[in-house]
Coordinates of C-alpha atoms in Angstrom, one line a residue:
M1477 CA 135.2 108.3 74.2
S1478 CA 135.6 110.3 77.1
D1479 CA 133.3 110.1 79.7
S1480 CA 130.8 113.0 80.6
Q1481 CA 129.8 114.0 84.2
P1482 CA 127.1 116.5 85.0
Q1483 CA 126.0 118.7 87.5
P1484 CA 122.9 117.3 89.9
P1485 CA 120.2 119.6 89.3
D1486 CA 119.8 122.1 92.2
G1487 CA 117.7 120.6 95.1
A1488 CA 118.0 117.1 93.6
A1489 CA 118.2 114.5 96.2
T1490 CA 121.1 112.2 96.1
D1491 CA 120.5 108.6 95.4
I1492 CA 123.4 106.6 97.3
T1493 CA 122.4 103.6 95.2
A1494 CA 123.6 103.6 91.6
L1495 CA 122.9 101.4 88.7
I1496 CA 125.7 100.8 86.3
L1497 CA 124.5 99.6 82.7
S1498 CA 127.6 97.9 81.2
S1499 CA 128.8 97.3 77.3
A1500 CA 125.7 98.5 76.2
R1501 CA 125.7 99.3 71.9
L1502 CA 124.1 102.9 71.2
A1503 CA 122.8 103.7 68.0
D1504 CA 125.8 104.9 66.7
G1505 CA 127.6 102.2 66.9
R1506 CA 129.4 103.1 70.1
T1507 CA 130.0 100.8 73.0
V1508 CA 129.4 102.3 76.4
D1509 CA 129.0 102.0 80.2
V1510 CA 126.2 104.2 81.8
R1511 CA 125.7 104.9 85.1
L1512 CA 122.1 105.9 86.8
S1513 CA 121.7 107.7 89.9
G1514 CA 119.0 109.7 91.3
G1515 CA 116.6 109.0 88.3
L1516 CA 119.1 110.6 85.6
I1517 CA 121.9 109.4 83.5
E1518 CA 125.1 110.5 85.9
A1519 CA 127.5 109.4 83.3
V1520 CA 128.3 107.8 80.0
G1521 CA 131.8 106.4 79.3
T1522 CA 133.8 103.8 77.2
A1523 CA 133.1 100.3 77.9
G1524 CA 134.7 99.2 81.3
S1525 CA 135.7 102.7 82.2
L1526 CA 132.7 102.9 84.9
G1527 CA 132.9 101.8 88.6
G1528 CA 131.3 102.4 91.8
P1529 CA 128.9 100.9 94.3
G1530 CA 125.7 99.4 93.2
P1531 CA 124.2 96.9 91.0
R1532 CA 125.8 96.5 87.2
V1533 CA 123.9 95.1 84.6
D1534 CA 125.5 93.6 81.5
L1535 CA 123.9 95.0 78.3
G1536 CA 126.4 93.1 75.8
G1537 CA 124.5 92.2 72.6
Y1538 CA 121.8 94.6 73.7
L1539 CA 121.0 98.3 72.1
L1540 CA 120.1 101.0 74.6
L1541 CA 117.9 103.7 73.3
P1542 CA 115.8 106.8 74.5
A1543 CA 112.3 104.9 76.1
P1544 CA 109.6 105.5 74.2
A1545 CA 106.5 107.0 75.0
E1546 CA 102.7 106.1 74.7
P1547 CA 100.8 109.1 73.4
H1548 CA 97.4 107.9 72.4
A1549 CA 96.6 104.9 74.5
H1550 CA 92.9 103.8 75.5
C1551 CA 93.3 102.1 78.9
D1552 CA 89.7 102.2 79.5
T1553 CA 88.6 100.1 76.9
A1554 CA 91.7 98.2 76.7
L1555 CA 91.3 94.6 77.0
S1556 CA 87.7 94.5 76.4
A1557 CA 87.1 92.9 73.3
D1558 CA 86.6 89.2 74.7
G1559 CA 85.2 89.5 77.9
P1560 CA 81.6 89.7 79.0
P1561 CA 80.1 92.7 80.5
A1562 CA 81.4 93.4 84.1
R1563 CA 79.4 93.1 87.0
H1564 CA 81.4 95.8 88.8
P1565 CA 82.2 98.3 85.8
G1566 CA 84.6 100.6 88.1
E1567 CA 86.7 98.0 89.4
D1568 CA 87.0 95.9 85.8
V1569 CA 88.1 99.8 83.9
R1570 CA 90.6 100.0 86.7
R1571 CA 91.9 96.4 86.4
R1572 CA 92.2 96.6 82.8
A1573 CA 93.6 99.8 82.9
T1574 CA 96.5 98.5 84.9
E1575 CA 97.4 95.4 83.0
A1576 CA 96.9 97.5 79.7
A1577 CA 99.8 100.1 81.5
L1578 CA 102.0 97.1 82.4
T1579 CA 101.6 95.6 79.2
Q1580 CA 103.2 98.8 77.4
L1581 CA 105.8 99.1 80.0
G1582 CA 106.8 96.1 79.2
H1583 CA 107.2 97.2 75.3
G1584 CA 109.2 99.9 76.6
A1585 CA 106.7 102.7 77.1
T1586 CA 107.6 104.4 80.5
A1587 CA 105.2 107.2 80.5
L1588 CA 101.4 106.6 78.6
R1589 CA 98.3 109.2 77.9
S1590 CA 95.0 107.5 78.0
H1591 CA 92.2 109.3 76.7
V1592 CA 89.1 108.3 78.9
R1593 CA 85.4 108.7 78.0
V1594 CA 83.4 111.4 80.4
G1595 CA 80.0 112.3 80.3
D1596 CA 76.8 110.5 79.1
A1597 CA 76.1 107.5 81.3
Y1598 CA 79.7 107.1 82.1
R1599 CA 79.7 110.2 83.7
L1600 CA 83.3 110.4 85.3
A1601 CA 83.5 106.7 86.5
R1602 CA 86.1 105.2 83.9
L1603 CA 88.1 108.5 85.0
E1604 CA 87.9 107.8 88.3
A1605 CA 89.0 104.0 87.9
V1606 CA 91.9 105.0 85.5
L1607 CA 93.0 107.5 88.2
Q1608 CA 92.8 104.9 90.9
A1609 CA 95.1 102.8 88.1
R1610 CA 97.6 105.4 88.3
R1611 CA 98.2 105.5 91.7
S1612 CA 98.9 101.8 92.0
L1613 CA 101.5 102.4 89.2
R1614 CA 103.5 105.1 90.6
G1615 CA 107.2 104.3 90.4
L1616 CA 106.5 101.9 87.4
C1617 CA 105.4 104.3 84.4
D1618 CA 103.5 107.7 84.4
L1619 CA 100.4 107.7 83.2
T1620 CA 98.3 110.8 82.3
T1621 CA 94.5 111.2 81.2
V1622 CA 92.8 112.9 78.7
A1623 CA 89.0 113.5 79.4
V1624 CA 86.7 113.2 76.2
P1625 CA 83.1 114.2 76.0
R1626 CA 81.1 113.4 73.2
L1627 CA 79.1 116.6 72.9
L1628 CA 80.1 120.2 74.2
T1629 CA 77.4 122.6 71.9
G1630 CA 74.0 123.2 72.2
V1631 CA 71.3 122.3 74.7
A1632 CA 73.0 118.6 74.5
G1633 CA 76.5 119.7 74.9
A1634 CA 75.7 121.6 77.9
D1635 CA 75.9 118.8 80.3
G1636 CA 78.8 117.5 78.6
L1637 CA 80.7 120.9 79.1
A1638 CA 80.0 120.4 82.9
V1639 CA 81.5 117.1 83.1
L1640 CA 84.7 118.2 81.4
R1641 CA 85.1 120.6 83.7
D1642 CA 84.3 118.2 86.5
A1643 CA 86.9 115.8 84.7
L1644 CA 89.8 118.7 85.0
K1645 CA 88.8 119.3 88.9
M1646 CA 89.0 115.4 89.3
G1647 CA 92.8 115.1 88.4
A1648 CA 92.7 114.8 84.6
D1649 CA 95.4 116.3 82.9
V1650 CA 94.3 117.1 79.2
V1651 CA 91.2 118.5 77.8
G1652 CA 90.4 116.1 75.1
G1653 CA 87.6 115.3 73.0
C1654 CA 86.0 114.6 69.4
P1655 CA 84.7 117.3 67.3
D1656 CA 83.9 115.0 64.5
L1657 CA 81.3 113.8 66.4
D1658 CA 79.7 117.1 67.2
P1659 CA 77.2 119.0 65.3
D1660 CA 78.7 121.9 65.3
P1661 CA 82.8 120.9 65.5
A1662 CA 84.3 124.2 65.2
G1663 CA 82.3 125.3 68.5
Y1664 CA 83.1 122.0 70.0
V1665 CA 86.9 123.1 69.3
E1666 CA 86.2 126.6 70.6
A1667 CA 85.2 125.3 73.6
V1668 CA 87.9 122.8 74.5
L1669 CA 90.6 125.4 73.5
D1670 CA 88.8 128.2 75.9
L1671 CA 88.7 125.3 79.0
A1672 CA 92.4 124.6 78.2
A1673 CA 93.3 128.2 77.8
E1674 CA 91.4 129.0 81.3
H1675 CA 93.1 125.5 83.5
G1676 CA 96.3 125.8 81.7
R1677 CA 96.3 122.6 80.0
P1678 CA 97.2 121.0 77.0
V1679 CA 94.7 119.6 74.5
D1680 CA 94.5 116.3 72.6
L1681 CA 91.7 116.0 69.9
H1682 CA 90.6 112.9 68.2
T1683 CA 89.8 113.9 64.3
D1684 CA 89.8 111.8 61.3
A1685 CA 90.8 114.8 59.6
A1686 CA 88.8 114.2 56.4
D1687 CA 87.8 118.0 55.9
P1688 CA 91.0 120.0 55.4
E1689 CA 89.0 123.2 55.8
R1690 CA 87.9 122.5 59.2
L1691 CA 91.6 121.0 59.9
T1692 CA 93.2 123.8 58.7
R1693 CA 90.6 126.4 61.0
L1694 CA 91.2 123.9 63.9
A1695 CA 95.2 124.9 63.6
A1696 CA 94.5 128.4 63.5
M1697 CA 92.3 128.6 66.3
A1698 CA 95.1 126.6 68.3
G1699 CA 98.1 128.0 67.2
G1700 CA 97.9 130.5 70.6
L1701 CA 97.7 128.2 73.2
R1702 CA 101.0 127.7 75.1
S1703 CA 100.2 124.6 76.4
G1704 CA 100.4 123.0 73.3
V1705 CA 97.8 121.0 71.0
S1706 CA 97.9 117.5 69.6
V1707 CA 95.7 116.0 67.0
G1708 CA 95.5 112.4 65.8
P1709 CA 94.9 110.1 64.0
C1710 CA 94.4 112.3 61.1
A1711 CA 93.8 109.4 58.9
G1712 CA 91.7 111.0 56.6
L1713 CA 94.4 113.0 55.5
G1714 CA 95.8 110.2 53.6
R1715 CA 92.7 110.1 51.0
L1716 CA 93.2 113.8 50.3
P1717 CA 94.8 114.9 46.8
P1718 CA 98.5 115.3 47.8
E1719 CA 98.0 119.5 47.1
A1720 CA 95.3 119.5 49.9
V1721 CA 97.6 117.3 52.3
A1722 CA 100.4 119.8 51.5
R1723 CA 98.6 122.8 52.3
T1724 CA 96.9 121.4 55.6
A1725 CA 100.5 120.4 56.8
E1726 CA 101.9 123.7 56.2
A1727 CA 99.0 125.1 58.5
L1728 CA 99.5 122.5 61.0
A1729 CA 103.2 123.3 61.2
A1730 CA 102.9 126.9 61.3
A1731 CA 100.3 126.6 64.3
G1732 CA 102.9 124.2 66.0
V1733 CA 100.0 121.4 66.2
T1734 CA 101.6 118.1 66.8
V1735 CA 99.8 115.1 64.7
V1736 CA 99.4 112.0 66.7
C1737 CA 99.2 109.1 63.8
L1738 CA 98.3 105.4 64.7
P1739 CA 100.1 103.0 62.4
Q1740 CA 98.4 99.8 64.3
G1741 CA 95.1 101.2 63.1
G1742 CA 92.4 103.6 64.5
C1743 CA 90.1 104.0 67.6
G1744 CA 86.9 102.9 66.4
D1745 CA 85.1 104.2 69.8
A1746 CA 85.6 107.5 68.6
G1747 CA 84.4 106.5 64.8
L1748 CA 87.7 106.8 63.0
S1749 CA 89.1 104.6 60.3
G1750 CA 91.7 102.3 60.9
A1751 CA 94.4 103.7 57.9
A1752 CA 97.3 105.9 58.9
A1753 CA 98.1 109.1 58.4
P1754 CA 100.4 110.6 55.6
V1755 CA 103.5 110.5 57.7
R1756 CA 106.4 111.7 55.0
P1757 CA 104.3 114.9 53.9
L1758 CA 103.8 115.5 57.3
L1759 CA 107.2 115.5 58.0
A1760 CA 108.3 117.2 54.9
A1761 CA 106.1 120.0 55.6
G1762 CA 107.6 120.1 59.4
V1763 CA 105.0 118.8 61.1
R1764 CA 105.6 117.8 64.4
L1765 CA 104.6 114.1 64.1
A1766 CA 104.4 111.5 67.0
A1767 CA 103.3 107.8 67.0
G1768 CA 100.9 106.1 69.3
S1769 CA 99.4 102.5 69.4
G1770 CA 95.8 103.4 69.9
A1771 CA 93.3 100.3 70.8
L1772 CA 94.6 97.5 72.8
R1773 CA 92.4 94.7 72.2
D1774 CA 89.2 96.5 72.2
A1775 CA 86.5 96.4 70.0
S1776 CA 87.9 98.3 67.6
N1777 CA 90.9 96.8 67.4
P1778 CA 90.7 93.0 69.0
V1779 CA 94.8 92.2 68.1
G1780 CA 96.1 95.5 69.1
R1781 CA 99.3 95.1 70.4
G1782 CA 99.9 98.4 72.4
D1783 CA 103.5 98.3 71.3
P1784 CA 105.6 101.2 70.2
L1785 CA 108.2 99.2 68.4
E1786 CA 105.7 97.6 66.2
A1787 CA 104.3 101.5 65.5
A1788 CA 107.9 102.3 64.6
Y1789 CA 108.3 99.3 62.5
L1790 CA 105.1 100.2 60.5
L1791 CA 106.3 103.6 59.6
V1792 CA 109.2 102.2 58.4
A1793 CA 107.2 99.4 56.3
Q1794 CA 104.4 101.3 55.4
G1795 CA 104.8 104.9 55.6
G1796 CA 108.5 105.0 54.2
L1797 CA 110.3 106.7 57.2
K1798 CA 113.9 105.8 58.0
A1799 CA 114.4 103.6 60.9
Q1800 CA 115.9 106.7 63.2
E1801 CA 112.7 108.8 62.0
A1802 CA 110.1 106.2 62.9
Y1803 CA 111.6 105.6 66.3
E1804 CA 111.7 109.1 67.0
A1805 CA 108.1 109.5 66.5
V1806 CA 107.8 106.9 69.2
S1807 CA 109.9 108.3 71.6
T1808 CA 111.2 111.6 71.3
A1809 CA 108.4 113.2 69.5
A1810 CA 105.9 111.3 71.8
R1811 CA 107.7 112.8 74.8
A1812 CA 107.4 116.2 73.7
A1813 CA 103.8 115.9 72.6
M1814 CA 102.9 114.8 76.1
G1815 CA 105.1 117.8 77.6
L1816 CA 107.8 115.0 79.0
P1817 CA 111.5 116.3 78.9
R1818 CA 113.6 114.9 76.0
V1819 CA 115.7 111.8 76.8
R1820 CA 119.1 111.2 75.3
V1821 CA 122.0 108.8 76.5
E1822 CA 123.8 111.4 77.8
A1823 CA 124.9 112.6 81.3
G1824 CA 122.0 115.0 83.0
F1825 CA 118.9 113.4 80.7
P1826 CA 116.0 111.5 82.5
A1827 CA 117.0 107.8 83.3
E1828 CA 114.4 106.6 80.6
L1829 CA 115.6 103.8 78.8
L1830 CA 115.2 100.9 76.8
A1831 CA 117.4 98.1 75.8
V1832 CA 116.6 95.6 73.0
R1833 CA 118.4 92.8 72.2
G1834 CA 120.3 93.3 68.6
D1835 CA 123.0 95.5 67.2
G1836 CA 121.4 98.1 65.4
L1837 CA 118.0 100.1 65.1
P1838 CA 116.8 98.6 62.0
G1839 CA 117.4 95.1 63.3
V1840 CA 115.7 96.0 66.5
L1841 CA 112.5 97.1 64.6
S1842 CA 112.6 93.8 63.1
Q1843 CA 113.3 91.5 65.7
A1844 CA 112.4 93.1 69.2
Y1845 CA 111.8 90.6 71.8
S1846 CA 114.1 90.6 74.5
R1847 CA 113.6 94.0 76.4
M1848 CA 114.8 95.8 79.4
V1849 CA 113.0 98.6 80.6
V1850 CA 114.9 101.6 82.8
H1851 CA 112.1 103.9 84.5
R1852 CA 113.5 106.9 86.6
G1853 CA 117.0 105.0 87.1
R1854 CA 115.3 101.7 88.1
V1855 CA 114.8 98.1 86.0
V1856 CA 111.1 97.9 86.1
A1857 CA 110.3 95.5 83.4
R1858 CA 112.2 92.7 81.6
T1859 CA 111.3 90.3 78.8
S1860 CA 113.4 88.0 78.0
A1861 CA 113.0 85.3 74.7
V1862 CA 114.9 82.7 73.7
R1863 CA 115.1 80.6 70.7
E1864 CA 116.3 77.3 70.5
Y1865 CA 116.5 74.6 67.7
C1866 CA 117.5 70.7 68.1
D1867 CA 120.4 69.6 66.3
S1868 CA 120.4 69.3 62.4
D1869 CA 120.5 66.1 60.3
S1870 CA 123.8 67.0 58.7
G1871 CA 126.6 65.6 60.0
T1872 CA 128.9 67.8 58.1
G1873 CA 129.8 71.4 57.6
P1874 CA 130.5 74.2 59.5
A1875 CA 128.3 74.2 62.9
L1876 CA 125.2 76.3 62.9
P1877 CA 124.7 79.7 64.7
R1878 CA 123.2 79.4 68.3
Q1879 CA 121.9 82.2 70.6
V1880 CA 123.5 82.3 73.6
R1881 CA 121.3 83.1 76.6
P1882 CA 122.7 86.2 78.3
G1883 CA 124.3 85.6 81.8

């Protein structure tokens, strides 16, 4: 395999320190060296072909993949299932949001999109706390926020609309919401889309999608928004007849709306069921399908792991996808849903990478224990798992295989 040598982007700062990942296996079976510099993949070559100054990490026995992203987190409620009410709610949310983001970073997600409730008794306190967590995580992972008001129509919704505007001024990145909880779902969606168009922001809506006609109307309304529209978890589609699912999927595909499914369970905070969307029919219709983790040990899912590789595993084990399709849902498609550039293990692409011990993608999704996470060309998280056994009682026969600790 010949080396790939990119030209540095215009105006990009040159990083004098480079990191070389050596002897990494790619999903297509090749074993390569990868040199990272300036937040980008600078070169990819055959194993042993890349040298130069800077540290070197031996990835022998590891599969190197584009890093996953988390398109549907709830950092403001994460890790709250077992704890008593906090004496200082803002500080408690900041602490839990930070820990949740680090947990998901350790799993491999170098970018996260967190839905945050605004309005009602919360006002902007939760959003402010998550934004504080984002500042403390700078350089480790990218955290963006979705402002989620409860009501937006009628007299009761006037306050929610005002708070949503204030949330965007405060720094919320995405206009969100849950139209299923509003007495006028169509009016709710219209208000969200109008505000998003006014501010040039993406849209990310909670919906169970149990009403196919409502979801079709949403798709028709959202089709012209340039900044992008995501909906999820859409578990209600799985309870509809196949013909209704197919028609709705075609409407979503035609409008360019992304569906973010949650294989690990729904988000009870928004009144959504824990079932998963029918991923195979959605993909067959050409829908942009991404997968997220949803709740991370909060009241709606007290055992949520926030692990994108588990989400991919479930898409294979329960959703009927191939391993490559499932991993793309938590990586390439998830990044696209979040408006992030594509990542490939090729020169010139962002150095957002995940190395997992294993020989191939199916094995990695099955036994994803040891991991190394790279964000902007720097190793930001490591997880090492070593399984050891005592000697057997049999004194004969071939020696049992042993797991070797990486050097």
